[in-house]
Coordinates of C-alpha atoms in Angstrom, one line a residue:
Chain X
X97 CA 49.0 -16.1 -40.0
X98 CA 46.4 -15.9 -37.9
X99 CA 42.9 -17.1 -38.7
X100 CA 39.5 -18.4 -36.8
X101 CA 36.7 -21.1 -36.3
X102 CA 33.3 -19.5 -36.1
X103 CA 32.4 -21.1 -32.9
X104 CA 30.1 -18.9 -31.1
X105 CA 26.4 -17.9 -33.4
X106 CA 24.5 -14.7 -32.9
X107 CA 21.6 -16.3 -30.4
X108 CA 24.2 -17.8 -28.6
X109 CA 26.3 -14.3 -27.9
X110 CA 22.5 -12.3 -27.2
X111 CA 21.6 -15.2 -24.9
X112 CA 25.3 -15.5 -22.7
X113 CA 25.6 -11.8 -22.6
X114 CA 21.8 -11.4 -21.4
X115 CA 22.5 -14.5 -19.2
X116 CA 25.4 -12.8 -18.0
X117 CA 23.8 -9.7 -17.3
X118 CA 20.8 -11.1 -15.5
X119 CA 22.9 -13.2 -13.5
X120 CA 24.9 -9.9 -12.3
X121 CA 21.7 -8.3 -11.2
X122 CA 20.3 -11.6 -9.6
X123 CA 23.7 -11.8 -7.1
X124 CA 23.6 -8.2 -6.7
X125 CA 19.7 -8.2 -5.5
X126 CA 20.0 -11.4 -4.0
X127 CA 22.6 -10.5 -1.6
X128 CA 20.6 -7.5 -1.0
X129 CA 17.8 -9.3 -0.1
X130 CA 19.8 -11.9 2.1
X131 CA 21.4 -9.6 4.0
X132 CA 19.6 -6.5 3.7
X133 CA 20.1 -3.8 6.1
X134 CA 23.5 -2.2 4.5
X135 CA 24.1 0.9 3.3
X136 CA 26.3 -0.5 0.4
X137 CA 23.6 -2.6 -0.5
X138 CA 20.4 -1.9 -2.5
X139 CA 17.3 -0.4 -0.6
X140 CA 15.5 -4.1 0.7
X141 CA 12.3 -2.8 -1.5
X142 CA 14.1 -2.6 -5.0
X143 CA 16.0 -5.1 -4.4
X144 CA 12.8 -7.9 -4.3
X145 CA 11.6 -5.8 -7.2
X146 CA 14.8 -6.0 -8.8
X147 CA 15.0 -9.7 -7.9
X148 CA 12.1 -11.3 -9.6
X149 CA 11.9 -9.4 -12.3
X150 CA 15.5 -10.5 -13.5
X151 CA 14.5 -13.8 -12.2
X152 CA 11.4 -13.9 -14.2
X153 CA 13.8 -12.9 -17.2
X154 CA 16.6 -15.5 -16.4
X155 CA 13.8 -18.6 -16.8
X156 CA 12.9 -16.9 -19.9
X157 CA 16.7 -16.7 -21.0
X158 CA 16.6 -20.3 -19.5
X159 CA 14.0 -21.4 -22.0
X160 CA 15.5 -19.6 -24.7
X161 CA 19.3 -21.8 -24.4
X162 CA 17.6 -24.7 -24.0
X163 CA 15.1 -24.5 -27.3
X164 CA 18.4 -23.0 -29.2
X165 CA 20.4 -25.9 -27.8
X166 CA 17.8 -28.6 -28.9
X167 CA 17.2 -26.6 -32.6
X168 CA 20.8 -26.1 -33.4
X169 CA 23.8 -28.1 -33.9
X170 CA 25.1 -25.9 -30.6
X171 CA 24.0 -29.2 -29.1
X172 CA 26.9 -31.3 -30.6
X173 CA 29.5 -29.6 -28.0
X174 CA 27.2 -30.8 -24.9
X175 CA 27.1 -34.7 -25.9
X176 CA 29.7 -36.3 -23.5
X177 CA 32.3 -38.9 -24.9
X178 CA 32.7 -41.2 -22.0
X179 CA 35.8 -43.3 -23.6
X180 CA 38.4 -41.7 -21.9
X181 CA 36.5 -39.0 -20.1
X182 CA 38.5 -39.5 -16.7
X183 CA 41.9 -39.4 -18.6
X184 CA 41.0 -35.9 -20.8
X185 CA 39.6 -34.8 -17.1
X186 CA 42.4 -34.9 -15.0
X187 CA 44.9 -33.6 -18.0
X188 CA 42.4 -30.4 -18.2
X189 CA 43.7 -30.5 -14.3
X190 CA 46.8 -31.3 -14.5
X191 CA 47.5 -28.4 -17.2
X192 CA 45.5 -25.6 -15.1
X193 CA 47.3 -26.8 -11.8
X194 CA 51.0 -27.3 -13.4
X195 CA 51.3 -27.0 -17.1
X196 CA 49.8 -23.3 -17.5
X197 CA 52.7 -22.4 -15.4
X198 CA 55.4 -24.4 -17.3
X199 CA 54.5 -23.2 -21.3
X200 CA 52.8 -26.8 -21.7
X201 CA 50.9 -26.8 -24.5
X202 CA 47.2 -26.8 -23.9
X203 CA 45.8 -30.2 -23.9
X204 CA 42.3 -29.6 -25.6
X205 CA 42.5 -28.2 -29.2
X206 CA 39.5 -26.3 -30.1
X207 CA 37.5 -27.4 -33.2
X208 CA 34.1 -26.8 -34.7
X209 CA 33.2 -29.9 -33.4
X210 CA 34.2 -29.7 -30.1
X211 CA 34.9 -25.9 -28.7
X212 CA 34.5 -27.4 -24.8
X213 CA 37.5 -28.7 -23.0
X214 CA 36.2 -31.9 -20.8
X215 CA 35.9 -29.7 -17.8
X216 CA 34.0 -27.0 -19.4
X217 CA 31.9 -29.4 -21.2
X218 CA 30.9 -31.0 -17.7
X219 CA 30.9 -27.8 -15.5
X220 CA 28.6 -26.3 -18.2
X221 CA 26.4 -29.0 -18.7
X222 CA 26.2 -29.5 -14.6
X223 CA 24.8 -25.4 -14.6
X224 CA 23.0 -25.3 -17.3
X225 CA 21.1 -28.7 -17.6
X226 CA 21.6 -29.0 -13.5
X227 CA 21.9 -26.5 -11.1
X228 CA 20.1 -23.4 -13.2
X229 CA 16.3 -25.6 -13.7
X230 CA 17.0 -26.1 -9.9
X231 CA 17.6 -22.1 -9.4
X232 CA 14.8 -21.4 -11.7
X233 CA 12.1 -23.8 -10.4
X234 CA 12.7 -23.1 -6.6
X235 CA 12.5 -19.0 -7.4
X236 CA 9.2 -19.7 -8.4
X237 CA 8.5 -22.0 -5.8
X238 CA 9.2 -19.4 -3.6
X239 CA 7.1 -16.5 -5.9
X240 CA 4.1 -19.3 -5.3
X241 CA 5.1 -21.3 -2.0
X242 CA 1.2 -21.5 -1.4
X243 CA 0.5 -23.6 -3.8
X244 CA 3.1 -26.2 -2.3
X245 CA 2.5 -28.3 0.5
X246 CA 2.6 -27.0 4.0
X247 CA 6.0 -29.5 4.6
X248 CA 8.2 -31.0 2.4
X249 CA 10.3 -34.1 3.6
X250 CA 8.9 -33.2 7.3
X251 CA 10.6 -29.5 7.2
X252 CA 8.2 -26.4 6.2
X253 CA 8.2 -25.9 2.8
X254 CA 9.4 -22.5 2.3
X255 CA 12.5 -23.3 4.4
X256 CA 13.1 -26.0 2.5
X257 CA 12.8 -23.7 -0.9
X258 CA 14.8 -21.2 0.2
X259 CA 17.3 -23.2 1.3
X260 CA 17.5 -25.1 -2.0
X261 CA 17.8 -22.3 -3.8
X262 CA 20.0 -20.4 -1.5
X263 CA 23.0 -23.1 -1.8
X264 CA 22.1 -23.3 -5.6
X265 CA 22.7 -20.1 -5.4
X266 CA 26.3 -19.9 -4.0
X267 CA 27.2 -22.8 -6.3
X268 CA 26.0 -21.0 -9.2
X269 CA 28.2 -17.8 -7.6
X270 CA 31.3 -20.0 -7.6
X271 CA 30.7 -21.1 -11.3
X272 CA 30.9 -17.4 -11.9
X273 CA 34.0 -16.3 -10.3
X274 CA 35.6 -19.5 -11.7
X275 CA 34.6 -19.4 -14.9
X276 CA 35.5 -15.3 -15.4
X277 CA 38.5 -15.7 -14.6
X278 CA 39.3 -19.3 -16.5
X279 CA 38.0 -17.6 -19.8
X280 CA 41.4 -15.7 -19.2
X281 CA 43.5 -18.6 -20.0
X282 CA 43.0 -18.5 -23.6
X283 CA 46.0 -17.7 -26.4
X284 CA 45.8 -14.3 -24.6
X285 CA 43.9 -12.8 -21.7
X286 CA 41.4 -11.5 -24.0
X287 CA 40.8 -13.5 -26.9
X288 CA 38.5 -15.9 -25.4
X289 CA 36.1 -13.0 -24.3
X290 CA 36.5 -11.2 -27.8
X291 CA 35.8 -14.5 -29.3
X292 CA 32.2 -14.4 -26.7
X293 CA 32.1 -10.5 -28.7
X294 CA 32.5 -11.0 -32.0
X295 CA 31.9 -15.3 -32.4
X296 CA 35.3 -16.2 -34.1
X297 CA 37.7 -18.0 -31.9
X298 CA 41.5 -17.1 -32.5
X299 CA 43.1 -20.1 -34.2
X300 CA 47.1 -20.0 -35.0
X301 CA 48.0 -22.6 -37.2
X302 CA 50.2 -25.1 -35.5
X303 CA 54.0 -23.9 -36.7
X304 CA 53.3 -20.1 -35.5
X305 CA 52.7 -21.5 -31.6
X306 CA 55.1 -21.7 -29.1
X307 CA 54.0 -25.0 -28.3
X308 CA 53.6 -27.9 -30.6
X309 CA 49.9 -28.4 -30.7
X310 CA 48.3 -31.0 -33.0
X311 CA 47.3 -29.7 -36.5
X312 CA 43.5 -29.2 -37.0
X313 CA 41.9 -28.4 -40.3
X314 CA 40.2 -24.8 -40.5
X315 CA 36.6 -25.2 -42.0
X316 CA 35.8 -22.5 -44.5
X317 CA 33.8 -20.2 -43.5
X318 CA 30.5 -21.3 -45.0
X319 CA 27.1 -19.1 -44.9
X320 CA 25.3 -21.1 -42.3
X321 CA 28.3 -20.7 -39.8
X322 CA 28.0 -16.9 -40.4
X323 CA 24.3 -16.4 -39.8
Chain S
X177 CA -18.3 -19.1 24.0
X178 CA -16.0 -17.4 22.2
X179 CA -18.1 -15.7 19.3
X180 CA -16.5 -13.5 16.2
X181 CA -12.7 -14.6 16.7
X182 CA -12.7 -15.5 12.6
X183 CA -10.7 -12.0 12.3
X184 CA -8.0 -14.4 13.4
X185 CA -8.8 -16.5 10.0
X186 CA -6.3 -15.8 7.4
X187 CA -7.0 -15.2 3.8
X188 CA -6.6 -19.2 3.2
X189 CA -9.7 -20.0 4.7
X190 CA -11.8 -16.6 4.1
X191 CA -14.7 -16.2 1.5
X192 CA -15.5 -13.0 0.4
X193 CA -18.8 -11.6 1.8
X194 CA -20.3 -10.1 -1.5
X195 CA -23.4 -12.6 -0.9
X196 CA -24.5 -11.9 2.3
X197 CA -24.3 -7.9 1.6
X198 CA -26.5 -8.3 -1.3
X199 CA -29.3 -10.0 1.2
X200 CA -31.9 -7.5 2.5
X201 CA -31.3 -7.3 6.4
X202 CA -34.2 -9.1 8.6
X203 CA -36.8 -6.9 9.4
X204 CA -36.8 -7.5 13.0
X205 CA -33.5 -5.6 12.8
X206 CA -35.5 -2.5 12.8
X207 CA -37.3 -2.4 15.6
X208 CA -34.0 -3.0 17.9
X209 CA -32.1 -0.7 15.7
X210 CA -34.3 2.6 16.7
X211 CA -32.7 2.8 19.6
X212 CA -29.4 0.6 19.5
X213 CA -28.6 3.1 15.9
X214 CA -28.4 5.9 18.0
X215 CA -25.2 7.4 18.6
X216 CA -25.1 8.2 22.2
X217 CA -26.7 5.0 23.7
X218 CA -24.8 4.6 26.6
X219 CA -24.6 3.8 30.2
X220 CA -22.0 4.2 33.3
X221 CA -21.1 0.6 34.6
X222 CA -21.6 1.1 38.3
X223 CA -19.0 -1.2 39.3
X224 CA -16.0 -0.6 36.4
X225 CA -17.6 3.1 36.3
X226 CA -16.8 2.7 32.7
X227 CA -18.8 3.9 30.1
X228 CA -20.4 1.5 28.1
X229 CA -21.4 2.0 24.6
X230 CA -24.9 0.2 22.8
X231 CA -24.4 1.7 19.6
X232 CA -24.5 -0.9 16.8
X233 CA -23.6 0.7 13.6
X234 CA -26.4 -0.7 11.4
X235 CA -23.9 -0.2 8.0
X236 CA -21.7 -2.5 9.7
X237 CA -23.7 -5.1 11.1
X238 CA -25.0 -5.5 7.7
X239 CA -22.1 -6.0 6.4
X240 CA -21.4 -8.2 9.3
X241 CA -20.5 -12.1 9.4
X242 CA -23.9 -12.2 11.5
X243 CA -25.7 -9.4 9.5
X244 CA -28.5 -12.0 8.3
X245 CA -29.3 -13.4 11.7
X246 CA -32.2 -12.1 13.7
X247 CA -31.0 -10.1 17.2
X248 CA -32.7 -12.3 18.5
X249 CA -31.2 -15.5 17.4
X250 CA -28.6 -14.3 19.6
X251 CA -30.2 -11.6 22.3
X252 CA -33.7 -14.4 23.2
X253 CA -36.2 -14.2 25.7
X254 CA -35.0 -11.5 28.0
X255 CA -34.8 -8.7 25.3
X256 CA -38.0 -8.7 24.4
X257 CA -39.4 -5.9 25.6
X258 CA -38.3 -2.4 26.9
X259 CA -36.5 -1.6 29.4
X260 CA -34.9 -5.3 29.3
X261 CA -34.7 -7.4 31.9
X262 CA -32.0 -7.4 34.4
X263 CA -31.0 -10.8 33.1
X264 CA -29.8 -9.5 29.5
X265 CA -26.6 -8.6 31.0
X266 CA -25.7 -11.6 31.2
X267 CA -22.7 -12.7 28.5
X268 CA -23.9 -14.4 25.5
X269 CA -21.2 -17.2 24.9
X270 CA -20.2 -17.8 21.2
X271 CA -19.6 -21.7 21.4
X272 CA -23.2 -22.7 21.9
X273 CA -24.6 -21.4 18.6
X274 CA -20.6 -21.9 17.1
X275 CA -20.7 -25.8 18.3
X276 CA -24.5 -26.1 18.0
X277 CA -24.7 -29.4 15.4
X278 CA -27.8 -27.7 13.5
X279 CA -26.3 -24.3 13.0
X280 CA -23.2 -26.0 12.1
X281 CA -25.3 -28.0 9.3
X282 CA -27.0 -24.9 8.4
X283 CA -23.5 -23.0 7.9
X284 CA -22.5 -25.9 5.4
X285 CA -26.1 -25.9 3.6
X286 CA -25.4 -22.5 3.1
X287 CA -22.5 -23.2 0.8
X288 CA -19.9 -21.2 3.1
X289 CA -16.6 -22.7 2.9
X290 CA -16.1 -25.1 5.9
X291 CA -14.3 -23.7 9.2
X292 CA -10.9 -24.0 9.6
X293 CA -11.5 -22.5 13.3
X294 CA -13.2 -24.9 15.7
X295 CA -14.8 -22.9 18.0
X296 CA -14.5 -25.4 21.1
X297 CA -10.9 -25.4 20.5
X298 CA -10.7 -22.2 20.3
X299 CA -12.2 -22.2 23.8
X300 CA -9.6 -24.5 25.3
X301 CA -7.1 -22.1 23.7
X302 CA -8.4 -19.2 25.8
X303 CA -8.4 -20.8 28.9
X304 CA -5.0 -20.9 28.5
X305 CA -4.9 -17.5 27.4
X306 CA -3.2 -14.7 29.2
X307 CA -6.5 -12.7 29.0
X308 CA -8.1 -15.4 31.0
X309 CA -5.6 -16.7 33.7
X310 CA -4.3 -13.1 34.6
X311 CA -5.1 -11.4 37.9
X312 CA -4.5 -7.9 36.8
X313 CA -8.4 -6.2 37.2
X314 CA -8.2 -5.0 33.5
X315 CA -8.5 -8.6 32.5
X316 CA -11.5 -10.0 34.5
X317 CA -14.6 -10.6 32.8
X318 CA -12.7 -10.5 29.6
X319 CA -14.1 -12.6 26.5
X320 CA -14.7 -13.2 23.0
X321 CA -16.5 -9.6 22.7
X322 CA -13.5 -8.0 24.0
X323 CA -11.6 -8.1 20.8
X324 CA -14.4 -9.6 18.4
X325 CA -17.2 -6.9 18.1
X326 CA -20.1 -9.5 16.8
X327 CA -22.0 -6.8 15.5
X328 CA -19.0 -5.4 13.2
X329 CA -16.7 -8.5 12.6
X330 CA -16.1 -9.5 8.9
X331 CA -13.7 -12.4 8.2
X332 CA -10.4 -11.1 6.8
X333 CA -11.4 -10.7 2.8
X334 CA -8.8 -11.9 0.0
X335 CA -7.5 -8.7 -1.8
X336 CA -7.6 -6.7 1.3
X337 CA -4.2 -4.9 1.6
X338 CA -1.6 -6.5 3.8
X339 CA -1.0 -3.3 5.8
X340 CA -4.4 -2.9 6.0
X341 CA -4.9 -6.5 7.5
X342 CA -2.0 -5.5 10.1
X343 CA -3.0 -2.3 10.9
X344 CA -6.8 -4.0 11.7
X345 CA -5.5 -6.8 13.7
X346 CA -3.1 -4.9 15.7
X347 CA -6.0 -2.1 16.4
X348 CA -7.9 -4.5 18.4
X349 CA -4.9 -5.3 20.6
X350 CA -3.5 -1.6 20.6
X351 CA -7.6 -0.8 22.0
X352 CA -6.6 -1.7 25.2
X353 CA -2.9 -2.0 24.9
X354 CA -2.3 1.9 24.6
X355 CA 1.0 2.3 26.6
X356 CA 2.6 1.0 22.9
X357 CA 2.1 4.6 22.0
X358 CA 4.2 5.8 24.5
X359 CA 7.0 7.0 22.9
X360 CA 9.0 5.8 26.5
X361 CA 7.4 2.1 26.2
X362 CA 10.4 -0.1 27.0
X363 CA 9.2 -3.4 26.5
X364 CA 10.0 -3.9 22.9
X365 CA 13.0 -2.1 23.0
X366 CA 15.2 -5.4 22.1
X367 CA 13.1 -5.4 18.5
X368 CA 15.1 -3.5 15.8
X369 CA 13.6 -1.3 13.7
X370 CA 10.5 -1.4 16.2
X371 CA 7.8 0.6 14.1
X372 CA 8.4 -1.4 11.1
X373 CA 7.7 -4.6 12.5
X374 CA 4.5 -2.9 14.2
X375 CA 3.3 -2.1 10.6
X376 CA 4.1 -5.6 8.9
X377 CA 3.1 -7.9 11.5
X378 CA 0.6 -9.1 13.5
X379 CA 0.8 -8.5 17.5
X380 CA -0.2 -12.2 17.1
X381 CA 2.3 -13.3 15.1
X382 CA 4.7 -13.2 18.6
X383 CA 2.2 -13.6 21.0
X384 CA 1.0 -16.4 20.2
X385 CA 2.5 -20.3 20.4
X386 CA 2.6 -22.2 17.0
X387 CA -0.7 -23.7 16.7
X388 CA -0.7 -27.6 17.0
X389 CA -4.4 -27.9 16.3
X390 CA -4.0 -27.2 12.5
X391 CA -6.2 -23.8 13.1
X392 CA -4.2 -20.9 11.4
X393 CA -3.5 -18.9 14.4
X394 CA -3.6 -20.0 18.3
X395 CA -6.3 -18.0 20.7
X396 CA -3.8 -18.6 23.5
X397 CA -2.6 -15.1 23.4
X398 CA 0.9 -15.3 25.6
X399 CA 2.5 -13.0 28.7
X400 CA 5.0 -10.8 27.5
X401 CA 7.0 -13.2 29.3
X402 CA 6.6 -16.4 27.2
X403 CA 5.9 -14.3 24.2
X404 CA 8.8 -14.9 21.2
X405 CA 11.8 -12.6 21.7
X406 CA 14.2 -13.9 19.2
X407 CA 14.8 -12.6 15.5
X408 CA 15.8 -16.6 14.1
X409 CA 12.2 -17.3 15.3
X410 CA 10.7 -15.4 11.9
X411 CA 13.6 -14.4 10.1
X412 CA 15.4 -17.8 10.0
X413 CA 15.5 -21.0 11.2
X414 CA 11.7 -21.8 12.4
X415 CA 10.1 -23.4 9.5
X416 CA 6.1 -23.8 10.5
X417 CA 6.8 -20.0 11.8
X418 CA 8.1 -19.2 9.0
X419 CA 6.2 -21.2 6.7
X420 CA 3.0 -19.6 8.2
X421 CA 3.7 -15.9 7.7
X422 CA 5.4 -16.4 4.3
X423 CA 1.8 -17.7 3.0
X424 CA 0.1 -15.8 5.1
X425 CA 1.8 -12.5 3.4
X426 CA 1.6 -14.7 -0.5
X427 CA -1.5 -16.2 -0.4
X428 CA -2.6 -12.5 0.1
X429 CA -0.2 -11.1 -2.8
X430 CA -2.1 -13.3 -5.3
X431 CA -5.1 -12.7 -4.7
X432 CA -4.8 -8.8 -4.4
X433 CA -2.2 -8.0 -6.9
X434 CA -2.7 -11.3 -9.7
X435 CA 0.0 -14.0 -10.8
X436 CA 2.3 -11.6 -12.8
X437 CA 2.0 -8.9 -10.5
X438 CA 2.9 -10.9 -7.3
X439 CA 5.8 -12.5 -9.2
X440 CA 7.3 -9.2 -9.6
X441 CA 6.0 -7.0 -6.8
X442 CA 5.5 -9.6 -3.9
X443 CA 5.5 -8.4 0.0
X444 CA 5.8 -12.2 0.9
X445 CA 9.9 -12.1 1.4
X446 CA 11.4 -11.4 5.0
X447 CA 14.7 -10.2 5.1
X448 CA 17.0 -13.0 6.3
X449 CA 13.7 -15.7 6.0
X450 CA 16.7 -17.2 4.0
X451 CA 19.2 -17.1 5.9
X452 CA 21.6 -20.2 6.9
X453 CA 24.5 -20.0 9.4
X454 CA 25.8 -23.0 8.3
X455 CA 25.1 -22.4 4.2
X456 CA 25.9 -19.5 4.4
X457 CA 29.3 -20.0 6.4
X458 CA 29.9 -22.5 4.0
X459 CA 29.0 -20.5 0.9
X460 CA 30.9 -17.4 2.0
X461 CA 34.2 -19.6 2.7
X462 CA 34.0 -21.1 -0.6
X463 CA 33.7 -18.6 -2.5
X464 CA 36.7 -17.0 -0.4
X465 CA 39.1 -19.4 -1.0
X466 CA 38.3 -19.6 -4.7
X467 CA 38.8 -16.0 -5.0
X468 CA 42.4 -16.6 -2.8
X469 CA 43.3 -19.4 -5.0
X470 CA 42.7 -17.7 -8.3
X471 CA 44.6 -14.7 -7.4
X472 CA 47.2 -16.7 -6.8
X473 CA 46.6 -18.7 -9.6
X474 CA 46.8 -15.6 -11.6
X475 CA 49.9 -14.8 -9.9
X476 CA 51.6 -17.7 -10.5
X477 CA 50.9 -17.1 -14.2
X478 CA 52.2 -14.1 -14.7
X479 CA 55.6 -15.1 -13.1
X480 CA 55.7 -17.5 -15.3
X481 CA 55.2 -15.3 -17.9
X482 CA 57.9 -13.4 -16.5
X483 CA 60.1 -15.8 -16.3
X484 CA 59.4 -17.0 -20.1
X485 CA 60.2 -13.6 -21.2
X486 CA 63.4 -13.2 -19.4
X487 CA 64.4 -16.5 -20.8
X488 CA 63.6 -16.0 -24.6
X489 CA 65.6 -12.5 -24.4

């Protein structure tokens, strides 16, 4: 039998599948704008167009998470238990770098209160609460560089924007090849992006796994978890 | 010396002129302007055997940054009557009523913002110039009125269109610079995508060192020579060049297009202005060897899944 935990609400989905989006057409534009001058890339024009007008939408988007993280009990899967952080850490690690490749079971068990493995909690709550107000505020430091001082920390301000938020950037880039291709590691390939779809996550009670995970109880489904 | 050279001020520094065209022009105006307005007041220099034109276009001087001044503020004693004397040829110099204490007390009485352009410096900056140290006979005698027309300039208004700034600066180089039309002109053959760089920035923008003196844009226009050749200069690495034509370009966008409108449609950005070797060496690699490790990652997964299957059968 296989059953689910409601994980994932309806602002949640719109907002990663916007964020998503947006972030798509930022990397897209952006490179266009870095290195413009290629055929294969967009027209230099559109692409600044292009560029702040998804940015503009992604600090929106932005602003959105983080008032639906604050009103919401979303917010319970971002606090951080420190008591054995490093320990849960490195066996997140050790399963993606040997265990996945052995059958191990998966050492995080998914729950209503807790749907973030360690290193998802800390990776998400490093872009989310770290490196995207960083993005955000030094595009529009850029948009309205002449309102900033002429230097910053003895180096002209612009440069020093743009190069802020061109290594936010990358790192933000690298979050997003990792993190497409880690939501494959799920019960199936697909089932953690269905459960991103449709805001059930795929729970098989403990005796129809092939590995002996530890038994959870299933919440009934109650009204407020299907709004 | 050195009169009218605010057409080098940028928009940080310029006031719109809406109060001074709304002031009625002196009347002594007049009296010069029945002859000076007409259209063909001219004479042949006998030495250059150049034609030289008198016209002032009375529109434009009122429009002018010196539209409310009396001629002869500037032109004194020795136009006065008709014919002048042989003594108004002379030059008027810039810096004496620029540098004067009064006029400069005057200027800042008459609520007009204060000068970012010192006018003395801008004198030591010329000297310097390439216009005044060259030999070539084109360039002797050459001063302020050469490129500043005191009877037309206007400082550079907010809102006015940044092509439109370009295209206005560069004409007053391109005046006497006219071998750039040549279609065969070789000397900025290095610059890619040369016609596109001739409408987006200023002639000054490479011809001219950084300025140390905190004044927008140096006077000290450089010899093709010393004049800036390489691409990292703008499009990279040069921060105070950089900084300067990336405001330049905003401060321009906000003021013409609004806060929304230059968020979304702004001409500030340069391609490559951010551009890092080393970040972006460093970015590209990264992102490389995650993409090389997670394919093998994935790999290694579905052997193992292989394998799994193979086993349970």
């Amino acid at each position: 039998m296989m059953t689910g935990l409601y994980l994932y609400a309806r602002w949640l989905r719109v907002w990663h599948w916007l964020n998503a989006l947006l972030f798509m057409v930022l990397i897209v534009s952006g490179v266009s704008m870095h290195f413009g001058g290629s055929a294969l890339l967009m027209p230099f024009n559109t692409a600044v167009t292009v560029h702040n007008t998804a940015g503009i939408l992604l600090s929106v988007t932005w602003l959105g998470f983080m008032i639906g993280n604050a009103v919401t009990t979303n917010k319970r899967h971002y606090r951080v238990t420190w008591r054995g952080l490093p320990q849960r850490l490195f066996a997140q690690m050790r399963y993606y770098g040997y265990g996945i490749f052995h059958n191990a079971p998966h050492p995080f068990h998914v729950t209503a209160d807790m749907k973030l493995n360690t290193l998802q909690q800390l990776s998400y709550l490093g872009v989310m609460y770290g490196l995207m107000p960083i993005l955000v505020m030094s595009g529009w430091a850029f948009l309205f560089s002449t309102f900033l001082p002429d230097t910053l920390f003895g180096i002209g301000s612009v440069w020093f924007v743009a190069m802020i938020h061109l290594t936010v950037a990358y790192g933000l880039a690298l979050f997003l090849l990792v993190h497409s291709y880690i939501i494959t590691t799920g019960d199936t390939l697909t089932s953690n992006l269905r459960a991103m779809i449709t805001g059930w996550h795929p729970f098989t009670p403990p005796l129809e796994r092939s590995f002996d995970h530890a038994a959870e109880t299933i919440p009934p489904k109650t009204a407020d978890q299907r709004s | 010396m050195m009169l009218a050279l605010f057409l080098f001020t940028t928009p940080i520094t310029a006031v719109t002129n809406q109060a001074h065209s709304a002031m009625k022009p002196p009347e002594d105006h007049r009296a010069c302007l029945r002859c000076h307005a007409m259209k063909t007041l001219a004479y042949r220099d006998p030495l250059s055997k150049k034609i030289i034109t008198l016209v002032i276009d009375p529109s434009g001087f009122e429009h002018s940054v010196h539209g409310q001044l009396n001629c002869r503020e500037c032109h004194e004693q020795h136009y006065q009557r008709y014919p002048h004397s042989e003594r108004a040829r002379a030059p008027l110099h810039c810096v004496k009523c620029h540098e004067d204490g009064k006029k400069q007390a005057q200027h800042q009485s008459n609520h007009q913002p204060p000068r970012q352009y010192q006018f003395t410096t801008i004198e030591q900056e010329f000297k310097r110039s390439v216009h005044a140290t060259s030999d070539e006979p084109d360039a002797q005698d050459f001063n302020c009125h050469s490129c500043h027309n005191p009877h037309q300039f206007q400082r550079s208004q907010i809102g006015k269109p940044l092509a439109q700034v370009v295209r206005d600066d560069n004409a007053i180089c391109l005046s006497c610079h006219e071998q750039r039309f040549d279609s065969l002109e070789t000397t900025h053959a290095w610059l890619p995508r040369r016609d596109k760089h001739w409408q987006a920035v200023r002639c000054l923008e490479c011809h001219t060192p950084l300025s140390t003196t905190g004044q927008p844009v140096s006077h000290q226009i450089l010899a093709a020579a010393d004049s800036k050749v390489d691409c990292v200069n703008c499009h990279s690495q040069d921060a105070q060049l950089l900084t300067r034509l990336y405001q330049y370009r905003s401060q321009e966008d906000v003021a013409r297009t609004g806060f929304i409108a230059k968020a979304v449609f702004n001409d500030a950005y340069i391609i490559g202005m951010s551009r890092s070797p080393i970040i972006d060496f460093i970015g590209l690699l990264m992102i490389a060897l995650t993409a090389l490790v997670l394919i093998g990652h994935g790999w290694g997964r579905y052997r193992a899944a292989q394998q799994l299957s193979r086993g349970s059968q």
